[in-house]
mmCIF file of C-alpha atoms in Angstrom:
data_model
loop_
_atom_site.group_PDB
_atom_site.id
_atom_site.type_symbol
_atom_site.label_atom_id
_atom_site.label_comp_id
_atom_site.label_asym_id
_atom_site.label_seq_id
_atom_site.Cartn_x
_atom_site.Cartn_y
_atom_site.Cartn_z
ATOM 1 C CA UNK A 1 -71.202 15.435 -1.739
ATOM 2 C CA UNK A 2 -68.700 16.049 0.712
ATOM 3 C CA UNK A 3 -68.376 12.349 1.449
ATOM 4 C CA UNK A 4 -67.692 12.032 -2.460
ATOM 5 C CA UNK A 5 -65.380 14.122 -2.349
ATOM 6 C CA UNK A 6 -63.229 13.016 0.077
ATOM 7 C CA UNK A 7 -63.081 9.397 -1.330
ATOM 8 C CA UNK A 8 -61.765 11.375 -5.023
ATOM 9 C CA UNK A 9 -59.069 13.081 -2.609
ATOM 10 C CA UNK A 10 -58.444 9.219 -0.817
ATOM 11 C CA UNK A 11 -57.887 7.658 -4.262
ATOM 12 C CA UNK A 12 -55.627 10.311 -5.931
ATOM 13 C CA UNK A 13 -53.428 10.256 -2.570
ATOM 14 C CA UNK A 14 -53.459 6.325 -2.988
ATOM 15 C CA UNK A 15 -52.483 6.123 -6.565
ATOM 16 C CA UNK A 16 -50.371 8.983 -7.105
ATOM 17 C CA UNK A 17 -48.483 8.938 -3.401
ATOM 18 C CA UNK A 18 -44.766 9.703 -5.377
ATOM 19 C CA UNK A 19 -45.200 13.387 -6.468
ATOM 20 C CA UNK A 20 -46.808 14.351 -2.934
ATOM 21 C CA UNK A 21 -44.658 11.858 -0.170
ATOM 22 C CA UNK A 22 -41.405 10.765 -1.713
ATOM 23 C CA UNK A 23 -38.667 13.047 -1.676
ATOM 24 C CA UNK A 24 -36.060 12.396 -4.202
ATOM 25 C CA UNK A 25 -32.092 11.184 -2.802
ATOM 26 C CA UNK A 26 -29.755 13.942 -2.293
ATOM 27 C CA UNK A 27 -27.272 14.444 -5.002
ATOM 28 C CA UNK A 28 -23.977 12.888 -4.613
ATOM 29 C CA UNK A 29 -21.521 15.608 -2.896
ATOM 30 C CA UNK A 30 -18.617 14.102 -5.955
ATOM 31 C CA UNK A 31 -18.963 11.826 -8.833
ATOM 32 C CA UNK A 32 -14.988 10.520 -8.164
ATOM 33 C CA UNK A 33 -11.186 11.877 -7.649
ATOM 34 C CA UNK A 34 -7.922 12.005 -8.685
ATOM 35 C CA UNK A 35 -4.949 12.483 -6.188
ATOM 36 C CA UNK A 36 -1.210 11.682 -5.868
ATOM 37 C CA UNK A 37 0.885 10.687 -2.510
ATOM 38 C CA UNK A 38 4.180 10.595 -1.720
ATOM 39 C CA UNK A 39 5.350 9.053 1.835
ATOM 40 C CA UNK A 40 7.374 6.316 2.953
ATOM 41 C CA UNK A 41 7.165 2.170 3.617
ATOM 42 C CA UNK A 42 9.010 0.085 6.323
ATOM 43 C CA UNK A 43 8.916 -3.437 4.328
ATOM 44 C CA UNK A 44 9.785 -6.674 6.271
ATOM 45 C CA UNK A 45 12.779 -8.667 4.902
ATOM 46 C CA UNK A 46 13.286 -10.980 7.396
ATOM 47 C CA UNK A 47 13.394 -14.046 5.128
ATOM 48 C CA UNK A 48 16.551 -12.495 3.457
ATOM 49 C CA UNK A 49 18.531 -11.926 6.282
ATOM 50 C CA UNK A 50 20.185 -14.608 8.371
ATOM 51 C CA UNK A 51 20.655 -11.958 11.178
ATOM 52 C CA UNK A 52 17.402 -11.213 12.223
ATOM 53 C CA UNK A 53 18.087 -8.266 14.534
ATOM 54 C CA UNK A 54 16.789 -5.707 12.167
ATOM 55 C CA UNK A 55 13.905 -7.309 9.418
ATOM 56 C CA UNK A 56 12.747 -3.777 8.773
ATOM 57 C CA UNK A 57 13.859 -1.960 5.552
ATOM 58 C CA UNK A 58 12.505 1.471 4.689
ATOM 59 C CA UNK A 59 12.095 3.052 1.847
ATOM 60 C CA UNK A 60 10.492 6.480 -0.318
ATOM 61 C CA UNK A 61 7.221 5.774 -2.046
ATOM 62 C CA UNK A 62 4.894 7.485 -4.601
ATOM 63 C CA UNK A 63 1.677 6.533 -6.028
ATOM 64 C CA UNK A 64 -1.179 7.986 -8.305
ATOM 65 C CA UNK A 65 -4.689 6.704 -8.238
ATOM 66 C CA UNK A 66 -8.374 7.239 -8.879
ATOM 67 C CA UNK A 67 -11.786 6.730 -7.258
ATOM 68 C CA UNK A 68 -15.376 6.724 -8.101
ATOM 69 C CA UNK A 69 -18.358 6.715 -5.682
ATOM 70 C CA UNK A 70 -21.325 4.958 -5.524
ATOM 71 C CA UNK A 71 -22.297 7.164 -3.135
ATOM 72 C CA UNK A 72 -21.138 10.053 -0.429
ATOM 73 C CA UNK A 73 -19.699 7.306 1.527
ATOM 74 C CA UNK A 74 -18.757 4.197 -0.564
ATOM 75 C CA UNK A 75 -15.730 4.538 -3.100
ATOM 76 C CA UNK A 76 -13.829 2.330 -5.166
ATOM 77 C CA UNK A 77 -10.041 3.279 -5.993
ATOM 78 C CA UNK A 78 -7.821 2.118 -8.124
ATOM 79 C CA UNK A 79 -3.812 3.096 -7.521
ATOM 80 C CA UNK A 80 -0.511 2.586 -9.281
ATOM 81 C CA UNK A 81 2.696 2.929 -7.525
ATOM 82 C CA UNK A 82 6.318 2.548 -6.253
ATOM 83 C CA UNK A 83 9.188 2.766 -4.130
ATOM 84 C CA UNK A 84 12.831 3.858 -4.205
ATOM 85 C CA UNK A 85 15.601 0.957 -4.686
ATOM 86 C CA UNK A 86 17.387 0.180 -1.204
ATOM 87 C CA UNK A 87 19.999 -2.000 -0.400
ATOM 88 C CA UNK A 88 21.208 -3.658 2.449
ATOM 89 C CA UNK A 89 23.590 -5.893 3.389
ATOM 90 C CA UNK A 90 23.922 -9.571 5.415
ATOM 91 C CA UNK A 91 25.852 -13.013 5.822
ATOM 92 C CA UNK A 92 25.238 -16.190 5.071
ATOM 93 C CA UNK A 93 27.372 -18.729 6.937
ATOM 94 C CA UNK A 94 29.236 -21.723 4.355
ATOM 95 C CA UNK A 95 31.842 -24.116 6.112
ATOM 96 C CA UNK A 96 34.873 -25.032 3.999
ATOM 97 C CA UNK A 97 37.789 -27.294 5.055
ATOM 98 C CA UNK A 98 39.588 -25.972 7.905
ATOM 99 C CA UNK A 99 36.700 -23.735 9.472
ATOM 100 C CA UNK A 100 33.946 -21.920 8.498
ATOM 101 C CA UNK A 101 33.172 -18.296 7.819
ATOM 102 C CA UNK A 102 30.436 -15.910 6.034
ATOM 103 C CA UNK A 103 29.326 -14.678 2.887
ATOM 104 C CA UNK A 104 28.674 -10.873 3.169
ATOM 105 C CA UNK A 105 25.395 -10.467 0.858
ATOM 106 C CA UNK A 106 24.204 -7.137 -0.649
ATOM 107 C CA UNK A 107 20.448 -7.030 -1.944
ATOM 108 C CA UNK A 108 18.880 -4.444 -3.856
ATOM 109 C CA UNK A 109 15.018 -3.899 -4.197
ATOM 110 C CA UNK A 110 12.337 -1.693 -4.989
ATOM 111 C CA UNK A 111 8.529 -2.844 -6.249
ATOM 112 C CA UNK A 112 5.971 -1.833 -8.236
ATOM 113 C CA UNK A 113 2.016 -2.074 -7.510
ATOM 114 C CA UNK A 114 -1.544 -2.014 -8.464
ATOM 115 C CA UNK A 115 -3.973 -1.514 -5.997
ATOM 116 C CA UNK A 116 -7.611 -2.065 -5.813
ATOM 117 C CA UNK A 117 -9.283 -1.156 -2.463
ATOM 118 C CA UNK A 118 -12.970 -0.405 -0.815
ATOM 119 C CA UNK A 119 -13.500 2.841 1.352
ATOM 120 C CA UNK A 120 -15.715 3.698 3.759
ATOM 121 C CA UNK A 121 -15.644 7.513 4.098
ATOM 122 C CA UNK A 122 -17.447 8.876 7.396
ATOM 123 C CA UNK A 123 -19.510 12.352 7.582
ATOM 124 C CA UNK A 124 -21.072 14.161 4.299
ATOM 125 C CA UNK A 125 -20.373 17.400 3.317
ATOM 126 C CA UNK A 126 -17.929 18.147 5.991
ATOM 127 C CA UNK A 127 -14.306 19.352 5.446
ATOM 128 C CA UNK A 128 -12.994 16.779 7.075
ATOM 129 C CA UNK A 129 -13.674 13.023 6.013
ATOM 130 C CA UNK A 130 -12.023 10.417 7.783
ATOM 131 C CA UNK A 131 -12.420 7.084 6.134
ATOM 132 C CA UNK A 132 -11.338 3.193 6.710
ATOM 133 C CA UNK A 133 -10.981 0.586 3.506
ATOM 134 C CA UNK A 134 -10.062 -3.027 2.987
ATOM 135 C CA UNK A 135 -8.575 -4.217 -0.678
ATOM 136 C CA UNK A 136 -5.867 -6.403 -2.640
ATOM 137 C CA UNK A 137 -2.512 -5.364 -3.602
ATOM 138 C CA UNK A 138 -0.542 -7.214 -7.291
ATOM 139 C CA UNK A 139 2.943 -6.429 -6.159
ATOM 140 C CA UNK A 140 6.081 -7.173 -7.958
ATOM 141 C CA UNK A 141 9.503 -7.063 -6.710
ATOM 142 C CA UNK A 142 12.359 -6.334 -8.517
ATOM 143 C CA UNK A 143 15.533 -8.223 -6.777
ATOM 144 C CA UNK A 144 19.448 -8.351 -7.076
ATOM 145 C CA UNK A 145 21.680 -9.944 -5.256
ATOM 146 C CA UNK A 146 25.518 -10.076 -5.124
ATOM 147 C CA UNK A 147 27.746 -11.724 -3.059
ATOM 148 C CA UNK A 148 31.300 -10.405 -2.262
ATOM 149 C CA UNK A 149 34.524 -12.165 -2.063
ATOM 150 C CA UNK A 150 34.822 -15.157 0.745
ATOM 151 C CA UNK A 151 38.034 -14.619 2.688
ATOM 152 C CA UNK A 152 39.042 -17.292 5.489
ATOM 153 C CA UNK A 153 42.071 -17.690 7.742
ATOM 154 C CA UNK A 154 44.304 -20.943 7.205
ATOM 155 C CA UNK A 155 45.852 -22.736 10.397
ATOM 156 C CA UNK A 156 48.408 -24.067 8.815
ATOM 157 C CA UNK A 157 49.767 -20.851 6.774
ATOM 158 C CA UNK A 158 48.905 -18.800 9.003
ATOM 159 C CA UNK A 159 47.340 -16.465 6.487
ATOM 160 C CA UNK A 160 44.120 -15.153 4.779
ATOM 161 C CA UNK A 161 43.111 -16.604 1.689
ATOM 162 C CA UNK A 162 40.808 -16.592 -0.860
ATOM 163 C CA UNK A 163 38.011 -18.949 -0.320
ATOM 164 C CA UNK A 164 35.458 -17.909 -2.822
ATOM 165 C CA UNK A 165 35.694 -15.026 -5.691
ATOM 166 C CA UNK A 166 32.434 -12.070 -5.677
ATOM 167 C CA UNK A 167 29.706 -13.832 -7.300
ATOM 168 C CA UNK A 168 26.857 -11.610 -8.801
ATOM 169 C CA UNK A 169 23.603 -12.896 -9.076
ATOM 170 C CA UNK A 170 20.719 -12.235 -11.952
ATOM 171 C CA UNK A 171 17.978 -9.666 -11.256
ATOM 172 C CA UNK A 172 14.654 -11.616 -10.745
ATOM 173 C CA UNK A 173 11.148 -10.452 -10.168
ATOM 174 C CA UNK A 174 9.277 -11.702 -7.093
ATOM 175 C CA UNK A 175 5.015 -11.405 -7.786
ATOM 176 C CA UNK A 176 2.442 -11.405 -5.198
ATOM 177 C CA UNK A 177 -0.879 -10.516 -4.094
ATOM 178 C CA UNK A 178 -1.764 -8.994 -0.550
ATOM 179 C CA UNK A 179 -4.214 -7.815 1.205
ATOM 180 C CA UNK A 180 -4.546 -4.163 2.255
ATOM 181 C CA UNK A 181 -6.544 -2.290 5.333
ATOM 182 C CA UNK A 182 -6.161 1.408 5.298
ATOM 183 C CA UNK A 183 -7.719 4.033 7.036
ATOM 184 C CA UNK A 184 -6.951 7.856 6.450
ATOM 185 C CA UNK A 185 -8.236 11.306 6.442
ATOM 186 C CA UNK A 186 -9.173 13.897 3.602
ATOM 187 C CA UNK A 187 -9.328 17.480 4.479
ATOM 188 C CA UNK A 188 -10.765 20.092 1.689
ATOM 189 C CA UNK A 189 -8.511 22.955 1.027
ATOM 190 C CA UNK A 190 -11.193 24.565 -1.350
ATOM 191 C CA UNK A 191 -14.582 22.908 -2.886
ATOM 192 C CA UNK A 192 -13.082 20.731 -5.009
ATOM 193 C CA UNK A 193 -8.665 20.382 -3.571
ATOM 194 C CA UNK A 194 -8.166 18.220 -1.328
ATOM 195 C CA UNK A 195 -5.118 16.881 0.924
ATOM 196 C CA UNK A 196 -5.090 13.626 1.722
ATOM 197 C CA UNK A 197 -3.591 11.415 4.570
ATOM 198 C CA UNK A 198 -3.172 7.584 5.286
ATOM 199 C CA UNK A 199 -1.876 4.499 6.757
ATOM 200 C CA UNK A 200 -1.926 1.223 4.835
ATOM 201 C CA UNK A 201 -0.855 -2.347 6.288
ATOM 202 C CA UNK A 202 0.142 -4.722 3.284
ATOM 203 C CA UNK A 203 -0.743 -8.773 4.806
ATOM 204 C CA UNK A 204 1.090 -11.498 3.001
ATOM 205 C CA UNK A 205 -0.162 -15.043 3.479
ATOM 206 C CA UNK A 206 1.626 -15.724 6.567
ATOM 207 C CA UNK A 207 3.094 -12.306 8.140
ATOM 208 C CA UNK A 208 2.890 -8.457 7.935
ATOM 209 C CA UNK A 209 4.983 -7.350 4.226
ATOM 210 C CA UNK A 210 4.864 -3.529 4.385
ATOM 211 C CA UNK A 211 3.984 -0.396 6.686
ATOM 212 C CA UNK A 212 3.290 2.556 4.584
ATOM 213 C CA UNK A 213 2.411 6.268 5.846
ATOM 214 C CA UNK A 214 1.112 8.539 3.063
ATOM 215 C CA UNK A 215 -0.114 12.151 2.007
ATOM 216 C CA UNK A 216 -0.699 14.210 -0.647
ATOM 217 C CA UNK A 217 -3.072 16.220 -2.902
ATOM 218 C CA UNK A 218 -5.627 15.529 -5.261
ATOM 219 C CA UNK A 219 -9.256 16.972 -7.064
ATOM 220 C CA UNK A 220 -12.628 16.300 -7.074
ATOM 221 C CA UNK A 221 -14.709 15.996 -10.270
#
């Protein structure tokens, strides 16, 4: 009898080993989040300038995005965002008879983005979350250009004249794609507030485009 027995207990621990071993996942900590940045970009324009001394432009930024995770550590976020217009200024050299001189240059330009990226957030359940993520940027570019009056000196007059009149140039869009790597920190304020910190490198298909340090606030839900 006893030996009957324990084969009964054997085969109900071998057919049924769910309800008594497994232990079910923990819940997910968040389902997703919504959050907003402000912060600012350095964005390299050295192809526009023929003095190279300073590529570097800088600019305000803002941006508003959403994630959902797949689990407490994986996320996927989507983002929308912008900068502020700046403007700066450069010369372009053009030879005419008798010499040659420069064209002083002003260019304007701000950009819009959508951004798709990966993260990796460290730690569960822990008020502070650092976190690393790779993705894509779809950036485009909004130029103008406008080139101000040409002045050179004459030999033979003795004088200044005018070589060429201001010329101003159409606005034209500039699209791309880049990839991003970003890594950050998010700090809970309350259960479900959040602030939210981060450093993302924009990579063009031959150099660096963009430096941008962010933070802000968003929500859990």
């Amino acid at each position: 009898m006893n030996r009957l027995q324990a084969c009964t207990v054997l085969a109900l621990l071998t057919a049924a080993p769910g309800p008594l071993f497994a232990q079910d996942p923990p819940p997910r900590l968040m389902r997703g989040d919504v959050s907003g940045t402000i912060g600012w970009v350095n964005s390299n324009k050295g192809d526009a300038s023929y003095d190279h001394y300073n590529d570097w432009r800088s600019q305000a930024a803002f941006s508003l995005g959403a994630g959902w995770y797949w689990t407490d550590h994986h996320q996927t976020r989507v983002e929308v965002s912008g900068t502020t217009e700046t403007t700066f200024y450069s010369a372009v050299p053009v030879t005419f008879v008798g010499g040659q001189t420069f064209i002083p240059v002003q260019r304007s330009f701000e950009s819009r983005r959508v951004s798709l990226t990966q993260h990796y957030q460290f730690r569960r359940n822990e008020w502070v979350h650092p976190f690393v993520g790779v993705g894509v940027d779809i950036v485009r570019e909004q130029v103008t250009r406008r080139d101000e009056p040409v002045f050179g000196y004459d030999p033979i007059t003795r004088q200044s004249r005018l070589i060429r009149d201001a010329v101003q140039h159409g606005t034209h869009d500039e699209n791309s794609a880049r990839g991003v790597l970003t890594a950050g920190v998010k700090a809970y304020m309350s259960r479900k507030v959040f602030a939210v910190t981060d450093l993302r490198v924009s990579i063009g298909s031959r150099r660096t485009e963009d430096v941008q340090w962010r933070f802000g606030l968003g929500a859990d839900f």
